[in-house]
CSV table of N, CA and C in Angstrom, one decimal:
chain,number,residue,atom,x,y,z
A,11,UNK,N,-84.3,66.6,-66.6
A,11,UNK,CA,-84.2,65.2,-66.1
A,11,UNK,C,-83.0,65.0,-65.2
A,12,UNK,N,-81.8,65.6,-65.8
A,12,UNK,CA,-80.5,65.3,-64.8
A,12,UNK,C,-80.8,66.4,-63.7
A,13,UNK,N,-81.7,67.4,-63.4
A,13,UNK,CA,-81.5,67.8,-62.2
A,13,UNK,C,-82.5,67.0,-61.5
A,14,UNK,N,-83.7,66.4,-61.9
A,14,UNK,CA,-84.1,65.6,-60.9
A,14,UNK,C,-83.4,64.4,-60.4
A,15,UNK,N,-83.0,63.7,-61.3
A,15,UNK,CA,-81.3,62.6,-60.8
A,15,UNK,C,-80.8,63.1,-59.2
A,16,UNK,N,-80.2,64.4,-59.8
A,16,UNK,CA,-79.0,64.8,-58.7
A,16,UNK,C,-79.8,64.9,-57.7
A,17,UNK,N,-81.1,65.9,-57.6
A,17,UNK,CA,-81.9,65.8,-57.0
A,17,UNK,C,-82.3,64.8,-55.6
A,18,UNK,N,-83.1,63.9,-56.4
A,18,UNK,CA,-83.2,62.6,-55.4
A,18,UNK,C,-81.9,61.8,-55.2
A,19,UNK,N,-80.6,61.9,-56.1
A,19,UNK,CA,-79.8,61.4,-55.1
A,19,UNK,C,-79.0,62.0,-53.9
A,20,UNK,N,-79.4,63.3,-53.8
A,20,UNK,CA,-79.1,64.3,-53.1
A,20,UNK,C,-80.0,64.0,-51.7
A,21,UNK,N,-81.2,63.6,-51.9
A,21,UNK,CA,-82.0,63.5,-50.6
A,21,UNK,C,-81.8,61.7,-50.3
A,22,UNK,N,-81.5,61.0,-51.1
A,22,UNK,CA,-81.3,59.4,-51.0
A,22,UNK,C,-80.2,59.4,-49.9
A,23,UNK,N,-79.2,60.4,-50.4
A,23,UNK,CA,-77.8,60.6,-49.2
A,23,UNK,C,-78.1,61.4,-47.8
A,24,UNK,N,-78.6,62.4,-48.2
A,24,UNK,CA,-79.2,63.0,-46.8
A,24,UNK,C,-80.6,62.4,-46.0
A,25,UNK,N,-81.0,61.4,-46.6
A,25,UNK,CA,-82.0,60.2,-45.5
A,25,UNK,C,-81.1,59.1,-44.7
A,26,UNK,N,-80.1,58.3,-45.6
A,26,UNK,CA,-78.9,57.8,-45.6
A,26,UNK,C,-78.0,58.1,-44.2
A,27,UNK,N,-77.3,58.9,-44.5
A,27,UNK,CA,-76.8,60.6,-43.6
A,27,UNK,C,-77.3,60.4,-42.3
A,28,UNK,N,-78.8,61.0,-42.4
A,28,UNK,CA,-79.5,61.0,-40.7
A,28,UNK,C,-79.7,59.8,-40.1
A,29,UNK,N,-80.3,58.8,-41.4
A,29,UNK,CA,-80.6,57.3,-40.6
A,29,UNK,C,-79.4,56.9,-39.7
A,30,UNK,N,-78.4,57.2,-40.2
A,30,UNK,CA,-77.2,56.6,-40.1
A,30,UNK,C,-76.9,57.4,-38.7
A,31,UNK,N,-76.7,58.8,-38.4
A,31,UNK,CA,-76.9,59.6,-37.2
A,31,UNK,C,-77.9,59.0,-36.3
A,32,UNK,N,-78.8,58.6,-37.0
A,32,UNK,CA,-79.7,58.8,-35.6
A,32,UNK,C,-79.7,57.1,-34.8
A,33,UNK,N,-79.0,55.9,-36.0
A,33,UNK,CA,-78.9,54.8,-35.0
A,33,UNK,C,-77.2,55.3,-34.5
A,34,UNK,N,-77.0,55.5,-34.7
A,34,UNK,CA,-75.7,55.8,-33.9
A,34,UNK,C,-76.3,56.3,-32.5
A,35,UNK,N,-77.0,57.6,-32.2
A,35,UNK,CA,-77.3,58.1,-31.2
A,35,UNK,C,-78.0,56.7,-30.2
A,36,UNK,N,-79.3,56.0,-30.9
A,36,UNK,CA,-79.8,55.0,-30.5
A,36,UNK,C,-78.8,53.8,-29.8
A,37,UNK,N,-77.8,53.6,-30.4
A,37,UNK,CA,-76.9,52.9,-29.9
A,37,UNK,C,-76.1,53.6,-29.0
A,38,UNK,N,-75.8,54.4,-28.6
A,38,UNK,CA,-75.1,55.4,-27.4
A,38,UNK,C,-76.5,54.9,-26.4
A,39,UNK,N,-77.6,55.5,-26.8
A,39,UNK,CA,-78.4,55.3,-25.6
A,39,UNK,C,-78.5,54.3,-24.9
A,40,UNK,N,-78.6,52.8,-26.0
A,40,UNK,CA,-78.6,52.0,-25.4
A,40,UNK,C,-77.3,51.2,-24.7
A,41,UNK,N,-76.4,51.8,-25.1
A,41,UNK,CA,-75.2,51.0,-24.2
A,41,UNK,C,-75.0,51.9,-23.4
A,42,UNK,N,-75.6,53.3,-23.0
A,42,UNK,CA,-76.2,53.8,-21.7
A,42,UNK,C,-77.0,52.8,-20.8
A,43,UNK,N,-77.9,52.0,-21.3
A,43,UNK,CA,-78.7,51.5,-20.8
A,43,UNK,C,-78.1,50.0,-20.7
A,44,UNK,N,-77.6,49.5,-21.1
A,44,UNK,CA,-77.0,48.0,-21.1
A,44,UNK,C,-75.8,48.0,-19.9
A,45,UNK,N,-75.0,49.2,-20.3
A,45,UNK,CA,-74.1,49.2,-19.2
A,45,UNK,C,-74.6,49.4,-17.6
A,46,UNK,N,-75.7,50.4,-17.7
A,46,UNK,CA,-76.8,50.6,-16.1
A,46,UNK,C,-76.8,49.3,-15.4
A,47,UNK,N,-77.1,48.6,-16.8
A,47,UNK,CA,-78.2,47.7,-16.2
A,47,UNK,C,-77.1,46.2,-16.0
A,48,UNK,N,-75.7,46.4,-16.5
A,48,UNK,CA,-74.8,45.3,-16.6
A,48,UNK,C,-74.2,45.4,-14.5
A,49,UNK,N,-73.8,47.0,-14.5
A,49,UNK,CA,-73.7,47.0,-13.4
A,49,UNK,C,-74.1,46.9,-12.2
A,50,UNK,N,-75.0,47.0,-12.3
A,50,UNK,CA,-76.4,46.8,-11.3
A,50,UNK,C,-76.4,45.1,-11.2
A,51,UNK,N,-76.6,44.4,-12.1
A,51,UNK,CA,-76.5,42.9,-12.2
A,51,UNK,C,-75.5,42.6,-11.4
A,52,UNK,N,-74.4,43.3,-11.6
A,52,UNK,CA,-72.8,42.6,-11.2
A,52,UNK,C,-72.8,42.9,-9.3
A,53,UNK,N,-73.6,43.6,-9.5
A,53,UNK,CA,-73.7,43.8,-7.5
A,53,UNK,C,-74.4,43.0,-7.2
A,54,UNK,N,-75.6,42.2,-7.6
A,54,UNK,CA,-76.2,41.0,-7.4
A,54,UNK,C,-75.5,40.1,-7.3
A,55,UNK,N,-75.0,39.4,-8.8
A,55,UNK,CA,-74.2,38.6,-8.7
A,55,UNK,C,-72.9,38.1,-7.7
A,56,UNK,N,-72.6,39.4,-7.1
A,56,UNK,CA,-72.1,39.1,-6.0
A,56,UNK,C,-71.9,39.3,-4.6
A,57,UNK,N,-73.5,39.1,-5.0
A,57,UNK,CA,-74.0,38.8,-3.7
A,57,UNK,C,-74.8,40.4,-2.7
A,58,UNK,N,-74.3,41.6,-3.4
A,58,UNK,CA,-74.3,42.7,-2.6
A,58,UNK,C,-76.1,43.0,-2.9
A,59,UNK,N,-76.9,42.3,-2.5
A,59,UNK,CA,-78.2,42.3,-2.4
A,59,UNK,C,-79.2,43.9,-1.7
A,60,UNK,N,-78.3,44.4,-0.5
A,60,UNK,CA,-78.8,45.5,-0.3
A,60,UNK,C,-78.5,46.6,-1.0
A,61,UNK,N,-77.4,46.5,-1.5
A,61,UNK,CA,-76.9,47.9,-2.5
A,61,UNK,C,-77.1,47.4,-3.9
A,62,UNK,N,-77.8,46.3,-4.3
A,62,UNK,CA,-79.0,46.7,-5.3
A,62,UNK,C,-80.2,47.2,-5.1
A,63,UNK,N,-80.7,47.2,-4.2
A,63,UNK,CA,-81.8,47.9,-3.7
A,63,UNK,C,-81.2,49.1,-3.7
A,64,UNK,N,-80.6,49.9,-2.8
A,64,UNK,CA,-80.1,51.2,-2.9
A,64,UNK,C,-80.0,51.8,-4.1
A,65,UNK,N,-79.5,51.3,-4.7
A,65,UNK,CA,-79.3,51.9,-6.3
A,65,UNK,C,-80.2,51.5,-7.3
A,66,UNK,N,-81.5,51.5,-7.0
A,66,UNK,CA,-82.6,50.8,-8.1
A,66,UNK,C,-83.3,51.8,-7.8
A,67,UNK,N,-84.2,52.4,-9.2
A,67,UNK,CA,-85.1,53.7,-8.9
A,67,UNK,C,-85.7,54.1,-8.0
A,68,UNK,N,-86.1,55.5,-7.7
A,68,UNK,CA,-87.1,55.5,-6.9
A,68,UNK,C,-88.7,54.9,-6.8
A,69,UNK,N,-88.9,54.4,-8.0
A,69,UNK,CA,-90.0,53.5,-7.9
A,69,UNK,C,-90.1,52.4,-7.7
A,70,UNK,N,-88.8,51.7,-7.6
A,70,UNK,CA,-88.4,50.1,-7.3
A,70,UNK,C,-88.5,50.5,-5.7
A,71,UNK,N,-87.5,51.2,-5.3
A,71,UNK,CA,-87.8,51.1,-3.8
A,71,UNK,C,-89.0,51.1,-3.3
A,72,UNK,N,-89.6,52.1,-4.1
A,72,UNK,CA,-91.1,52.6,-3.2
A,72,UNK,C,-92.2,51.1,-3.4
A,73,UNK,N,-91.8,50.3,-4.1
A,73,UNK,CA,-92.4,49.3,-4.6
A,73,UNK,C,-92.2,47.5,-4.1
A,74,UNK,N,-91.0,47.7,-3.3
A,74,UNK,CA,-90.4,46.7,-2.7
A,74,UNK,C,-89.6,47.3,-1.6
A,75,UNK,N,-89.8,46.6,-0.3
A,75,UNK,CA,-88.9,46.8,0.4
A,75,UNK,C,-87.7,46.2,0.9
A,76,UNK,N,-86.9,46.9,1.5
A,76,UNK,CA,-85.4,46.6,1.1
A,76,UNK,C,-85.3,45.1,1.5
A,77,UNK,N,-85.8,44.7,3.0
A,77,UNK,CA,-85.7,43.3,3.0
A,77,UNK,C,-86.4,42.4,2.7
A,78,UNK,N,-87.3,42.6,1.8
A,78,UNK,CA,-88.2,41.8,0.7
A,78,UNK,C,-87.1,41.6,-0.3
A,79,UNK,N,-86.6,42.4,-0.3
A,79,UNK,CA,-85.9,42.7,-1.6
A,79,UNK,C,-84.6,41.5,-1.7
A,80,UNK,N,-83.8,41.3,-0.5
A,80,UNK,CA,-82.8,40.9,0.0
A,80,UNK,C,-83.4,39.2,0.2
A,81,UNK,N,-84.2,39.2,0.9
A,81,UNK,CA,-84.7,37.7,0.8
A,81,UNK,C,-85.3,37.0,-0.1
A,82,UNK,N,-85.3,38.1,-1.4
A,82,UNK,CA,-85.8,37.2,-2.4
A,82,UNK,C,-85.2,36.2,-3.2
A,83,UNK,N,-84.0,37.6,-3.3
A,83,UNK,CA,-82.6,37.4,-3.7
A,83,UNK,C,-82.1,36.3,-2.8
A,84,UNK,N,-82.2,36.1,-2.0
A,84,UNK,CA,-81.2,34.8,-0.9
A,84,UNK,C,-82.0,33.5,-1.3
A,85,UNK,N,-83.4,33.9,-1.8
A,85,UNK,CA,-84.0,32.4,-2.1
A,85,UNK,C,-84.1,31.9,-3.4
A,86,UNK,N,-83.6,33.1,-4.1
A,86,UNK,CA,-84.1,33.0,-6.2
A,86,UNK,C,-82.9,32.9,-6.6
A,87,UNK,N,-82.1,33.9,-6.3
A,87,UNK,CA,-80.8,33.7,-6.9
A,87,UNK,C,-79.4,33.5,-6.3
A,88,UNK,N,-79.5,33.3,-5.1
A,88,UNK,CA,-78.1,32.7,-4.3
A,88,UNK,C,-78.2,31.4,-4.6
A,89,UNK,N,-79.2,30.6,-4.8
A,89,UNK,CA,-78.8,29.1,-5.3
A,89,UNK,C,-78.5,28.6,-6.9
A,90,UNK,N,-78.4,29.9,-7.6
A,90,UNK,CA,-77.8,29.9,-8.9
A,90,UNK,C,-76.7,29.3,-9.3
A,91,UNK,N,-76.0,30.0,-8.1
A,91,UNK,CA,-74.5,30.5,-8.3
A,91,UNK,C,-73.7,31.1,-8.7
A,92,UNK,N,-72.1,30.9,-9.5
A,92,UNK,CA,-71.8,32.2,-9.7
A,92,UNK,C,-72.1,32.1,-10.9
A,93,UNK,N,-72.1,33.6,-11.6
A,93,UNK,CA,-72.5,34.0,-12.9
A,93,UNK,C,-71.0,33.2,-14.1
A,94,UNK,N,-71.3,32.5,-14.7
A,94,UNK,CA,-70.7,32.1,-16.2
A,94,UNK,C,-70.6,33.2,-17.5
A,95,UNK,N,-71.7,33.3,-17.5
A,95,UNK,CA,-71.9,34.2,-18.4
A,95,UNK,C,-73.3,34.8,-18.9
A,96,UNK,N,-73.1,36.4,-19.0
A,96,UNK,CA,-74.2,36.9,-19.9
A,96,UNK,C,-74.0,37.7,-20.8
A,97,UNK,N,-74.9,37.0,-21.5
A,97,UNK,CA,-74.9,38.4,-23.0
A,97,UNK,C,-76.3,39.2,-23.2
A,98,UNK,N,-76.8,40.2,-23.7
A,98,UNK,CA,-78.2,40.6,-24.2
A,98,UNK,C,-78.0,40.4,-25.3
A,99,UNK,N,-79.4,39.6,-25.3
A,99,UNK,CA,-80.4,39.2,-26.3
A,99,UNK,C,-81.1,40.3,-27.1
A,100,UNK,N,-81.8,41.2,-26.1
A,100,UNK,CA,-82.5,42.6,-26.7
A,100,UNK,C,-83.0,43.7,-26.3
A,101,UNK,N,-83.2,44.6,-26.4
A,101,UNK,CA,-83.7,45.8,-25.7
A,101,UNK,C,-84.7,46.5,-26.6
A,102,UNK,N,-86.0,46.6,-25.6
A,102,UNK,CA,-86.7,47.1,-26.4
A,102,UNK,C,-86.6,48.5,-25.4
A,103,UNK,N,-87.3,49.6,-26.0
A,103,UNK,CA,-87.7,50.9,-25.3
A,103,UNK,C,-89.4,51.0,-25.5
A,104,UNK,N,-89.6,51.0,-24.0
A,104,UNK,CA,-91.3,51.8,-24.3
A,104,UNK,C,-91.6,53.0,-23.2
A,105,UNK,N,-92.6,54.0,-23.4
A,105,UNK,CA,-92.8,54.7,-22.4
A,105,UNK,C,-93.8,54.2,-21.5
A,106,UNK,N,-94.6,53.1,-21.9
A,106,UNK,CA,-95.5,52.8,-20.7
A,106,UNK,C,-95.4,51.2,-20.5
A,107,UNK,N,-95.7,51.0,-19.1
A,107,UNK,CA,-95.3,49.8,-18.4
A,107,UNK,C,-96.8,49.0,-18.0
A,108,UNK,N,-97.3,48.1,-17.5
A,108,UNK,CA,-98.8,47.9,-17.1
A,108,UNK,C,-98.4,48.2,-15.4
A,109,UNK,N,-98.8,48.5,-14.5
A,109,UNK,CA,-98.6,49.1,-13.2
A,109,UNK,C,-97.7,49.9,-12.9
A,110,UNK,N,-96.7,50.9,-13.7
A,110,UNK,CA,-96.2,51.7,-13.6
A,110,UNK,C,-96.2,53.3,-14.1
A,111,UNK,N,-95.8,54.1,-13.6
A,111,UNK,CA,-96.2,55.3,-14.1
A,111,UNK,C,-96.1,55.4,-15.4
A,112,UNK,N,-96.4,56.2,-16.2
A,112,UNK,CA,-95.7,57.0,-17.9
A,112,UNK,C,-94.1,57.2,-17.5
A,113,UNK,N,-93.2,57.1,-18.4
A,113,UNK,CA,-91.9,57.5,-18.4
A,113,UNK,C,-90.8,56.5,-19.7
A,114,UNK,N,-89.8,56.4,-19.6
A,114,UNK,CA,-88.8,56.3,-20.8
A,114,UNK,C,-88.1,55.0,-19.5
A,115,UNK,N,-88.1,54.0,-20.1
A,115,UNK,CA,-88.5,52.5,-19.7
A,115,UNK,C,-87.9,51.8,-20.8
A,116,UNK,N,-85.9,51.0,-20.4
A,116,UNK,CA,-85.9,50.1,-21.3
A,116,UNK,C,-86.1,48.8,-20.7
A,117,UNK,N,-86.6,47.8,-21.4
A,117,UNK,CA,-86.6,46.4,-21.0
A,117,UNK,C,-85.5,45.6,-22.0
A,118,UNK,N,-85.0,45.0,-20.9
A,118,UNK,CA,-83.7,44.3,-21.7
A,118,UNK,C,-83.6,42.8,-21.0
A,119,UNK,N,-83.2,41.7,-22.3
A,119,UNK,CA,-83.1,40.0,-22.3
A,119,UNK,C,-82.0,40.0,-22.2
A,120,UNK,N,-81.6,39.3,-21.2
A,120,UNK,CA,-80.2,39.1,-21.1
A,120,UNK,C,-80.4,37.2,-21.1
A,121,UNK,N,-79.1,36.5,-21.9
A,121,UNK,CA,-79.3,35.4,-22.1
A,121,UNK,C,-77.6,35.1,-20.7
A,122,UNK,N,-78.4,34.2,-19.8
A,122,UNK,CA,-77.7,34.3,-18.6
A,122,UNK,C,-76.7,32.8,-18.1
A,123,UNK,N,-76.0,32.4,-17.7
A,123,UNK,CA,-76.0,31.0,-17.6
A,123,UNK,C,-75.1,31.3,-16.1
A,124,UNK,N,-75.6,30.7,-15.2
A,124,UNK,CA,-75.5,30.6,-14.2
A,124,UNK,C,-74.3,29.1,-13.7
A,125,UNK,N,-73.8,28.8,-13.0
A,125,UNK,CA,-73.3,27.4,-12.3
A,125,UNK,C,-74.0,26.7,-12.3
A,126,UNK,N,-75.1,26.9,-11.2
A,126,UNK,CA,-76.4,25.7,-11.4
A,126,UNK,C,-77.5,25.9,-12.1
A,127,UNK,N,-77.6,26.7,-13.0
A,127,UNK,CA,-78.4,27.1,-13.8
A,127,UNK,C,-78.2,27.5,-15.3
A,128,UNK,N,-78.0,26.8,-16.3
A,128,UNK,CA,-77.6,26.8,-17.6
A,128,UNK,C,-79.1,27.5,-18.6
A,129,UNK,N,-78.7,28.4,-19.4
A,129,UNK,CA,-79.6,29.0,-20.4
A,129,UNK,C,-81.2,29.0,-19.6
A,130,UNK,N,-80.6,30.3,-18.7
A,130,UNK,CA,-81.6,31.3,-18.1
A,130,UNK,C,-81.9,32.9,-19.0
A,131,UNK,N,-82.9,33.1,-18.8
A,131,UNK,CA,-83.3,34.3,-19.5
A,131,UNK,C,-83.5,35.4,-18.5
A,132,UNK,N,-82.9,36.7,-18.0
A,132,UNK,CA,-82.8,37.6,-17.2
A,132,UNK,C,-83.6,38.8,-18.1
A,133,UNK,N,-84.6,39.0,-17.0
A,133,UNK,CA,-85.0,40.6,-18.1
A,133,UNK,C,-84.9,41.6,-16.8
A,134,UNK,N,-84.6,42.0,-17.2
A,134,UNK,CA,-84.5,43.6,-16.6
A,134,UNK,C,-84.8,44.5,-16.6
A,135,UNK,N,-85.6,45.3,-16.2
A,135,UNK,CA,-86.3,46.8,-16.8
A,135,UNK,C,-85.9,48.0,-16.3
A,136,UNK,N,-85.2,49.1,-16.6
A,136,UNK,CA,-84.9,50.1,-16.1
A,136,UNK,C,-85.4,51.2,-16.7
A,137,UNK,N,-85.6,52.3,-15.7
A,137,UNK,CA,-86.2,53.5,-15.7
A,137,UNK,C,-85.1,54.9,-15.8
A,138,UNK,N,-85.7,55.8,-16.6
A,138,UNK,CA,-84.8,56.9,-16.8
A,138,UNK,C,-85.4,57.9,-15.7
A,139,UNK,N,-84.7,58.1,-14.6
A,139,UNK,CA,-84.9,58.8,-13.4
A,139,UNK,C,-84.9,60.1,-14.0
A,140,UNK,N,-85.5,60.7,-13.2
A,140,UNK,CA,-85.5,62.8,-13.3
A,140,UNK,C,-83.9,63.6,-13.4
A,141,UNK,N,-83.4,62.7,-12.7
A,141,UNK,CA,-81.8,63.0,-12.7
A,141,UNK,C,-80.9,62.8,-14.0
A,142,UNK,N,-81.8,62.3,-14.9
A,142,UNK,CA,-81.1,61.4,-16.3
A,142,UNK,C,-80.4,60.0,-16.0
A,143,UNK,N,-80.1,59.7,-15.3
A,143,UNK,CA,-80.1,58.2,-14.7
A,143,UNK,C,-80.6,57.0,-15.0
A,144,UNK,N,-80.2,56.1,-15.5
A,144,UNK,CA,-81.2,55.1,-15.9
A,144,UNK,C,-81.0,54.2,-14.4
A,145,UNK,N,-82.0,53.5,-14.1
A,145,UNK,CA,-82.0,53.1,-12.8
A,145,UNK,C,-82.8,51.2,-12.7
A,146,UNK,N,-82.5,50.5,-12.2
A,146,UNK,CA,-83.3,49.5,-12.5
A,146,UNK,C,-84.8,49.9,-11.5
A,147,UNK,N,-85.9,49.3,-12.1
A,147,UNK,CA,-87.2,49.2,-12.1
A,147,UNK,C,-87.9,47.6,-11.9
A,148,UNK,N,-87.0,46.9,-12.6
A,148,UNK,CA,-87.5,45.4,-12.4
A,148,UNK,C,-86.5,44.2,-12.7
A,149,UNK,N,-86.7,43.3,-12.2
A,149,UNK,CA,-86.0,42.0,-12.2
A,149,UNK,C,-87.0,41.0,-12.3
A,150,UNK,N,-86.3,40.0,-13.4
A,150,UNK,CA,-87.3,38.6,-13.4
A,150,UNK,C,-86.1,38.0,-13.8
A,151,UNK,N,-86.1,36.6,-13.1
A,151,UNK,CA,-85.2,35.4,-13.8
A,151,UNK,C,-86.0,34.2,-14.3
A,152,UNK,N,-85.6,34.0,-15.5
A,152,UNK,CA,-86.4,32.4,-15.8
A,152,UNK,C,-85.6,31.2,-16.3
């Protein structure tokens, strides 16, 4: 009986142990991913509308073009203003998107508050490029 004890508290610590390893890893990834996707925002935010495009995956480009891209931005979010503040809300990870290829895709809530725009919700979606790169893939403001 006492070796079954030590036993299962032996594997209770070693489930413990990895759980504990493996959200650690999980949280590296994703502040891999939150920071991608913080700086990518911060070029928007001010204002650098073509060099978000430049640096957004190859399937955002291929998907929008650069001065679609730029005048959306001039009509959606230059009358925001400047950024106050954001935090994320949450990041989920999935590998499939509805109109996008298969691939390792996080989507992330960022809770946003703009100058002229107070308690906006920014989601974001970024793609993990071939290069290991996380790259943005999508933008929505609401």
């Amino acid at each position: 009986m006492k070796i079954v004890c030590i036993v299962m508290m032996v594997m209770v610590l070693f489930c413990c142990a990895s759980s504990s390893v493996c959200a650690e890893s999980e949280s590296k990834a994703e502040k891999k991913q939150v920071s991608a996707a913080k700086a990518w925002l911060y070029l928007i935010d001010g204002g650098s509308y073509s060099d978000s495009w430049k640096q957004a995956s190859v399937y955002f480009r291929g998907a929008v073009a650069e001065r679609s891209w730029v005048a959306s931005l001039e009509g959606v979010r230059r009358p925001l203003g400047k950024l106050v503040s954001r935090e994320i809300e949450k990041i989920e990870e999935v590998n499939r998107l509805p109109g996008a290829p298969d691939g390792s895709y996080a989507v992330m809530n960022f809770k946003t508050d703009f100058e002229q725009k107070k308690s906006s919700t920014e989601t974001v979606t970024f793609m993990l490029e071939k290069d290991g790169i996380w790259k943005a893939a999508g933008y929505f403001i609401k």
